[in-house]
Amino acid sequence: MASSKWPAVVEAELPHGYALMSSGRVSGVHEAGDVFKEAPFNDDERLAMDNVLTEATRATKVRFNVYIGDLGGDPAAGADELFPDTPEAERSVLIAVSPNQKAIEVRSGREVADRANDRVCQLGVTAALSSFRQGQLIDGLVSAVRVMAAAIGR
C-alpha cells in the first residue's frame, strides 16, 4: 500500500551515536555545527508532521502516534505488538507504516475505540494512499491524521 523513497531503518546499520527510537524516529548525536548528511525527512516535513499531530491531539483529545519502520513479516501482527508500547495507548490512535512492505496499519485504544472506529481508521488509510502512491510519505500521513481528526471530532 504505502511507499517511500527511503528504506526502512536497519538499527544495526546506523552510525555510531545513532539509535532507533520506539516511535520509529532515528535519533543521533553530532558535533555542534555539523550538518546532518542524510536525514530521511527535511525540516518542513518534520514540522508538518509535528504540527498535525499536535493539532489533532488538541482538537480531539485523542493522542495520535505515528510509527514509520519495519513491522515484521506480518504487518498486522507487528502493529498489534507495537501498539501497547505507544504513548497513552488506551486513549490513542497509532498509524503504523512499513514503507518497504508497502503496508499501513491503524490501531485505536480501548478508551477511544467508539470514536476512532473501523470506519474512521479506514478513512485515514484511504486519505494516505494517494500521497503514498506518489512517494510522498509525510504528505500521506498528514492527510490521514487530518481526516481522522475531522471524523473523530471532539
PDB file of C-alpha atoms in Angstrom:
ATOM      1  CA  MET A   1       0.000   0.000   0.000  1.00  0.00           C
ATOM      2  CA  ALA A   2       2.401   2.667   1.198  1.00  0.00           C
ATOM      3  CA  SER A   3       5.649   3.524  -0.481  1.00  0.00           C
ATOM      4  CA  SER A   4       8.605   5.727   0.243  1.00  0.00           C
ATOM      5  CA  LYS A   5      11.861   6.641  -1.407  1.00  0.00           C
ATOM      6  CA  TRP A   6      13.573   5.898   1.935  1.00  0.00           C
ATOM      7  CA  PRO A   7      14.187   2.313   3.038  1.00  0.00           C
ATOM      8  CA  ALA A   8      13.144   1.160   6.480  1.00  0.00           C
ATOM      9  CA  VAL A   9      15.824   1.716   9.084  1.00  0.00           C
ATOM     10  CA  VAL A  10      18.048  -1.209   9.996  1.00  0.00           C
ATOM     11  CA  GLU A  11      19.258  -0.463  13.519  1.00  0.00           C
ATOM     12  CA  ALA A  12      22.449  -2.495  13.128  1.00  0.00           C
ATOM     13  CA  GLU A  13      23.484  -0.305  10.178  1.00  0.00           C
ATOM     14  CA  LEU A  14      23.116   3.018  11.979  1.00  0.00           C
ATOM     15  CA  PRO A  15      26.311   5.027  12.528  1.00  0.00           C
ATOM     16  CA  HIS A  16      27.925   5.226  15.957  1.00  0.00           C
ATOM     17  CA  GLY A  17      25.927   7.566  18.194  1.00  0.00           C
ATOM     18  CA  TYR A  18      22.585   6.902  16.491  1.00  0.00           C
ATOM     19  CA  ALA A  19      19.635   4.921  17.839  1.00  0.00           C
ATOM     20  CA  LEU A  20      16.216   3.843  16.608  1.00  0.00           C
ATOM     21  CA  MET A  21      13.568   5.220  18.966  1.00  0.00           C
ATOM     22  CA  SER A  22      10.463   3.225  19.872  1.00  0.00           C
ATOM     23  CA  SER A  23       8.483   5.771  17.865  1.00  0.00           C
ATOM     24  CA  GLY A  24      10.436   4.792  14.742  1.00  0.00           C
ATOM     25  CA  ARG A  25      12.385   8.036  14.681  1.00  0.00           C
ATOM     26  CA  VAL A  26      16.164   7.852  14.364  1.00  0.00           C
ATOM     27  CA  SER A  27      17.936   9.958  16.943  1.00  0.00           C
ATOM     28  CA  GLY A  28      21.610  10.744  16.714  1.00  0.00           C
ATOM     29  CA  VAL A  29      24.313  12.913  18.151  1.00  0.00           C
ATOM     30  CA  HIS A  30      26.593  15.090  16.124  1.00  0.00           C
ATOM     31  CA  GLU A  31      29.222  17.721  16.778  1.00  0.00           C
ATOM     32  CA  ALA A  32      27.986  21.281  17.173  1.00  0.00           C
ATOM     33  CA  GLY A  33      27.991  22.983  13.792  1.00  0.00           C
ATOM     34  CA  ASP A  34      27.902  19.744  11.789  1.00  0.00           C
ATOM     35  CA  VAL A  35      25.048  19.342   9.329  1.00  0.00           C
ATOM     36  CA  PHE A  36      23.130  16.066   9.160  1.00  0.00           C
ATOM     37  CA  LYS A  37      24.177  14.284   5.996  1.00  0.00           C
ATOM     38  CA  GLU A  38      21.116  12.150   5.274  1.00  0.00           C
ATOM     39  CA  ALA A  39      18.090  12.892   7.418  1.00  0.00           C
ATOM     40  CA  PRO A  40      15.167  10.890   5.994  1.00  0.00           C
ATOM     41  CA  PHE A  41      12.821  13.872   6.159  1.00  0.00           C
ATOM     42  CA  ASN A  42      13.508  17.550   5.662  1.00  0.00           C
ATOM     43  CA  ASP A  43      12.693  20.237   8.220  1.00  0.00           C
ATOM     44  CA  ASP A  44       9.403  21.173   6.546  1.00  0.00           C
ATOM     45  CA  GLU A  45       8.231  17.550   6.575  1.00  0.00           C
ATOM     46  CA  ARG A  46       9.149  17.063  10.238  1.00  0.00           C
ATOM     47  CA  LEU A  47       7.470  20.341  11.161  1.00  0.00           C
ATOM     48  CA  ALA A  48       4.315  19.447   9.201  1.00  0.00           C
ATOM     49  CA  MET A  49       4.123  16.058  10.937  1.00  0.00           C
ATOM     50  CA  ASP A  50       4.688  17.568  14.370  1.00  0.00           C
ATOM     51  CA  ASN A  51       2.088  20.286  13.780  1.00  0.00           C
ATOM     52  CA  VAL A  52      -0.620  17.939  12.522  1.00  0.00           C
ATOM     53  CA  LEU A  53      -0.093  15.509  15.416  1.00  0.00           C
ATOM     54  CA  THR A  54      -0.280  18.340  17.939  1.00  0.00           C
ATOM     55  CA  GLU A  55      -3.346  19.933  16.328  1.00  0.00           C
ATOM     56  CA  ALA A  56      -5.221  16.631  16.015  1.00  0.00           C
ATOM     57  CA  THR A  57      -4.487  15.624  19.596  1.00  0.00           C
ATOM     58  CA  ARG A  58      -5.589  19.002  20.945  1.00  0.00           C
ATOM     59  CA  ALA A  59      -8.729  19.125  18.809  1.00  0.00           C
ATOM     60  CA  THR A  60      -9.945  15.599  19.580  1.00  0.00           C
ATOM     61  CA  LYS A  61      -8.394  14.833  22.995  1.00  0.00           C
ATOM     62  CA  VAL A  62      -7.194  11.595  21.343  1.00  0.00           C
ATOM     63  CA  ARG A  63      -3.425  11.031  21.267  1.00  0.00           C
ATOM     64  CA  PHE A  64      -2.178  10.462  17.701  1.00  0.00           C
ATOM     65  CA  ASN A  65       1.022   8.442  17.241  1.00  0.00           C
ATOM     66  CA  VAL A  66       2.857   7.641  14.014  1.00  0.00           C
ATOM     67  CA  TYR A  67       5.352   4.819  13.515  1.00  0.00           C
ATOM     68  CA  ILE A  68       7.451   4.520  10.372  1.00  0.00           C
ATOM     69  CA  GLY A  69       9.551   1.390  10.160  1.00  0.00           C
ATOM     70  CA  ASP A  70       9.626  -2.345   9.696  1.00  0.00           C
ATOM     71  CA  LEU A  71       6.573  -4.141  11.096  1.00  0.00           C
ATOM     72  CA  GLY A  72       7.975  -7.642  10.536  1.00  0.00           C
ATOM     73  CA  GLY A  73       6.745 -10.475   8.334  1.00  0.00           C
ATOM     74  CA  ASP A  74       3.116  -9.880   9.294  1.00  0.00           C
ATOM     75  CA  PRO A  75       2.493  -6.100   9.403  1.00  0.00           C
ATOM     76  CA  ALA A  76      -0.850  -6.516  11.227  1.00  0.00           C
ATOM     77  CA  ALA A  77       0.780  -8.576  13.968  1.00  0.00           C
ATOM     78  CA  GLY A  78       3.685  -6.111  14.096  1.00  0.00           C
ATOM     79  CA  ALA A  79       1.290  -3.207  14.652  1.00  0.00           C
ATOM     80  CA  ASP A  80      -0.579  -5.205  17.302  1.00  0.00           C
ATOM     81  CA  GLU A  81       2.707  -5.843  19.114  1.00  0.00           C
ATOM     82  CA  LEU A  82       3.863  -2.240  18.808  1.00  0.00           C
ATOM     83  CA  PHE A  83       0.626  -0.536  19.849  1.00  0.00           C
ATOM     84  CA  PRO A  84       0.601  -1.276  23.614  1.00  0.00           C
ATOM     85  CA  ASP A  85       4.014   0.387  23.981  1.00  0.00           C
ATOM     86  CA  THR A  86       2.991   3.655  22.323  1.00  0.00           C
ATOM     87  CA  PRO A  87       2.353   6.732  24.489  1.00  0.00           C
ATOM     88  CA  GLU A  88      -1.098   6.722  26.103  1.00  0.00           C
ATOM     89  CA  ALA A  89      -2.113   3.600  24.170  1.00  0.00           C
ATOM     90  CA  GLU A  90      -5.511   3.296  25.867  1.00  0.00           C
ATOM     91  CA  ARG A  91      -6.624   6.687  24.555  1.00  0.00           C
ATOM     92  CA  SER A  92      -4.655   6.914  21.344  1.00  0.00           C
ATOM     93  CA  VAL A  93      -4.564   6.095  17.657  1.00  0.00           C
ATOM     94  CA  LEU A  94      -1.482   4.563  16.050  1.00  0.00           C
ATOM     95  CA  ILE A  95      -0.801   4.893  12.341  1.00  0.00           C
ATOM     96  CA  ALA A  96       1.981   2.420  11.556  1.00  0.00           C
ATOM     97  CA  VAL A  97       3.614   2.419   8.138  1.00  0.00           C
ATOM     98  CA  SER A  98       6.107  -0.133   6.891  1.00  0.00           C
ATOM     99  CA  PRO A  99       7.412   1.510   3.691  1.00  0.00           C
ATOM    100  CA  ASN A 100       9.415  -1.467   2.432  1.00  0.00           C
ATOM    101  CA  GLN A 101       6.405  -3.765   2.809  1.00  0.00           C
ATOM    102  CA  LYS A 102       4.046  -1.132   1.409  1.00  0.00           C
ATOM    103  CA  ALA A 103       1.772  -1.639   4.414  1.00  0.00           C
ATOM    104  CA  ILE A 104      -0.210   0.721   6.606  1.00  0.00           C
ATOM    105  CA  GLU A 105      -1.945  -0.372   9.805  1.00  0.00           C
ATOM    106  CA  VAL A 106      -4.114   1.709  12.138  1.00  0.00           C
ATOM    107  CA  ARG A 107      -4.957   0.815  15.745  1.00  0.00           C
ATOM    108  CA  SER A 108      -7.051   2.623  18.344  1.00  0.00           C
ATOM    109  CA  GLY A 109      -7.092   2.248  22.114  1.00  0.00           C
ATOM    110  CA  ARG A 110      -9.968   0.967  24.211  1.00  0.00           C
ATOM    111  CA  GLU A 111     -10.930   4.353  25.635  1.00  0.00           C
ATOM    112  CA  VAL A 112     -11.360   5.898  22.169  1.00  0.00           C
ATOM    113  CA  ALA A 113     -12.466   2.874  20.126  1.00  0.00           C
ATOM    114  CA  ASP A 114     -16.031   4.174  19.870  1.00  0.00           C
ATOM    115  CA  ARG A 115     -14.780   7.444  18.328  1.00  0.00           C
ATOM    116  CA  ALA A 116     -11.793   6.068  16.384  1.00  0.00           C
ATOM    117  CA  ASN A 117     -13.719   3.112  14.998  1.00  0.00           C
ATOM    118  CA  ASP A 118     -13.031   0.971  11.920  1.00  0.00           C
ATOM    119  CA  ARG A 119     -14.759   3.467   9.612  1.00  0.00           C
ATOM    120  CA  VAL A 120     -12.621   6.360  10.857  1.00  0.00           C
ATOM    121  CA  CYS A 121      -9.441   4.277  10.612  1.00  0.00           C
ATOM    122  CA  GLN A 122     -10.306   3.288   7.041  1.00  0.00           C
ATOM    123  CA  LEU A 123     -10.873   6.955   6.159  1.00  0.00           C
ATOM    124  CA  GLY A 124      -7.350   7.679   7.375  1.00  0.00           C
ATOM    125  CA  VAL A 125      -5.848   4.871   5.313  1.00  0.00           C
ATOM    126  CA  THR A 126      -7.739   5.976   2.210  1.00  0.00           C
ATOM    127  CA  ALA A 127      -6.588   9.579   2.702  1.00  0.00           C
ATOM    128  CA  ALA A 128      -2.953   8.465   2.918  1.00  0.00           C
ATOM    129  CA  LEU A 129      -2.881   6.154  -0.096  1.00  0.00           C
ATOM    130  CA  SER A 130      -2.924   8.774  -2.853  1.00  0.00           C
ATOM    131  CA  SER A 131       0.152  10.530  -1.489  1.00  0.00           C
ATOM    132  CA  PHE A 132       1.871   7.230  -0.676  1.00  0.00           C
ATOM    133  CA  ARG A 133       1.463   6.118  -4.292  1.00  0.00           C
ATOM    134  CA  GLN A 134       3.266   9.292  -5.370  1.00  0.00           C
ATOM    135  CA  GLY A 135       6.118   8.593  -2.935  1.00  0.00           C
ATOM    136  CA  GLN A 136       5.016  11.308  -0.507  1.00  0.00           C
ATOM    137  CA  LEU A 137       5.109   9.535   2.844  1.00  0.00           C
ATOM    138  CA  ILE A 138       4.765  12.559   5.131  1.00  0.00           C
ATOM    139  CA  ASP A 139       2.042  14.171   2.999  1.00  0.00           C
ATOM    140  CA  GLY A 140       0.076  10.920   3.204  1.00  0.00           C
ATOM    141  CA  LEU A 141       0.451  10.710   6.979  1.00  0.00           C
ATOM    142  CA  VAL A 142      -0.549  14.359   7.402  1.00  0.00           C
ATOM    143  CA  SER A 143      -3.657  13.719   5.289  1.00  0.00           C
ATOM    144  CA  ALA A 144      -4.520  10.593   7.275  1.00  0.00           C
ATOM    145  CA  VAL A 145      -4.244  12.369  10.617  1.00  0.00           C
ATOM    146  CA  ARG A 146      -6.284  15.369   9.429  1.00  0.00           C
ATOM    147  CA  VAL A 147      -9.081  13.225   8.004  1.00  0.00           C
ATOM    148  CA  MET A 148      -9.232  11.012  11.091  1.00  0.00           C
ATOM    149  CA  ALA A 149      -9.227  14.007  13.442  1.00  0.00           C
ATOM    150  CA  ALA A 150     -12.056  15.623  11.485  1.00  0.00           C
ATOM    151  CA  ALA A 151     -14.074  12.410  11.601  1.00  0.00           C
ATOM    152  CA  ILE A 152     -13.444  11.882  15.316  1.00  0.00           C
ATOM    153  CA  GLY A 153     -14.296  15.434  16.316  1.00  0.00           C
ATOM    154  CA  ARG A 154     -14.235  16.472  19.964  1.00  0.00           C
TER     155      ARG A 154
END
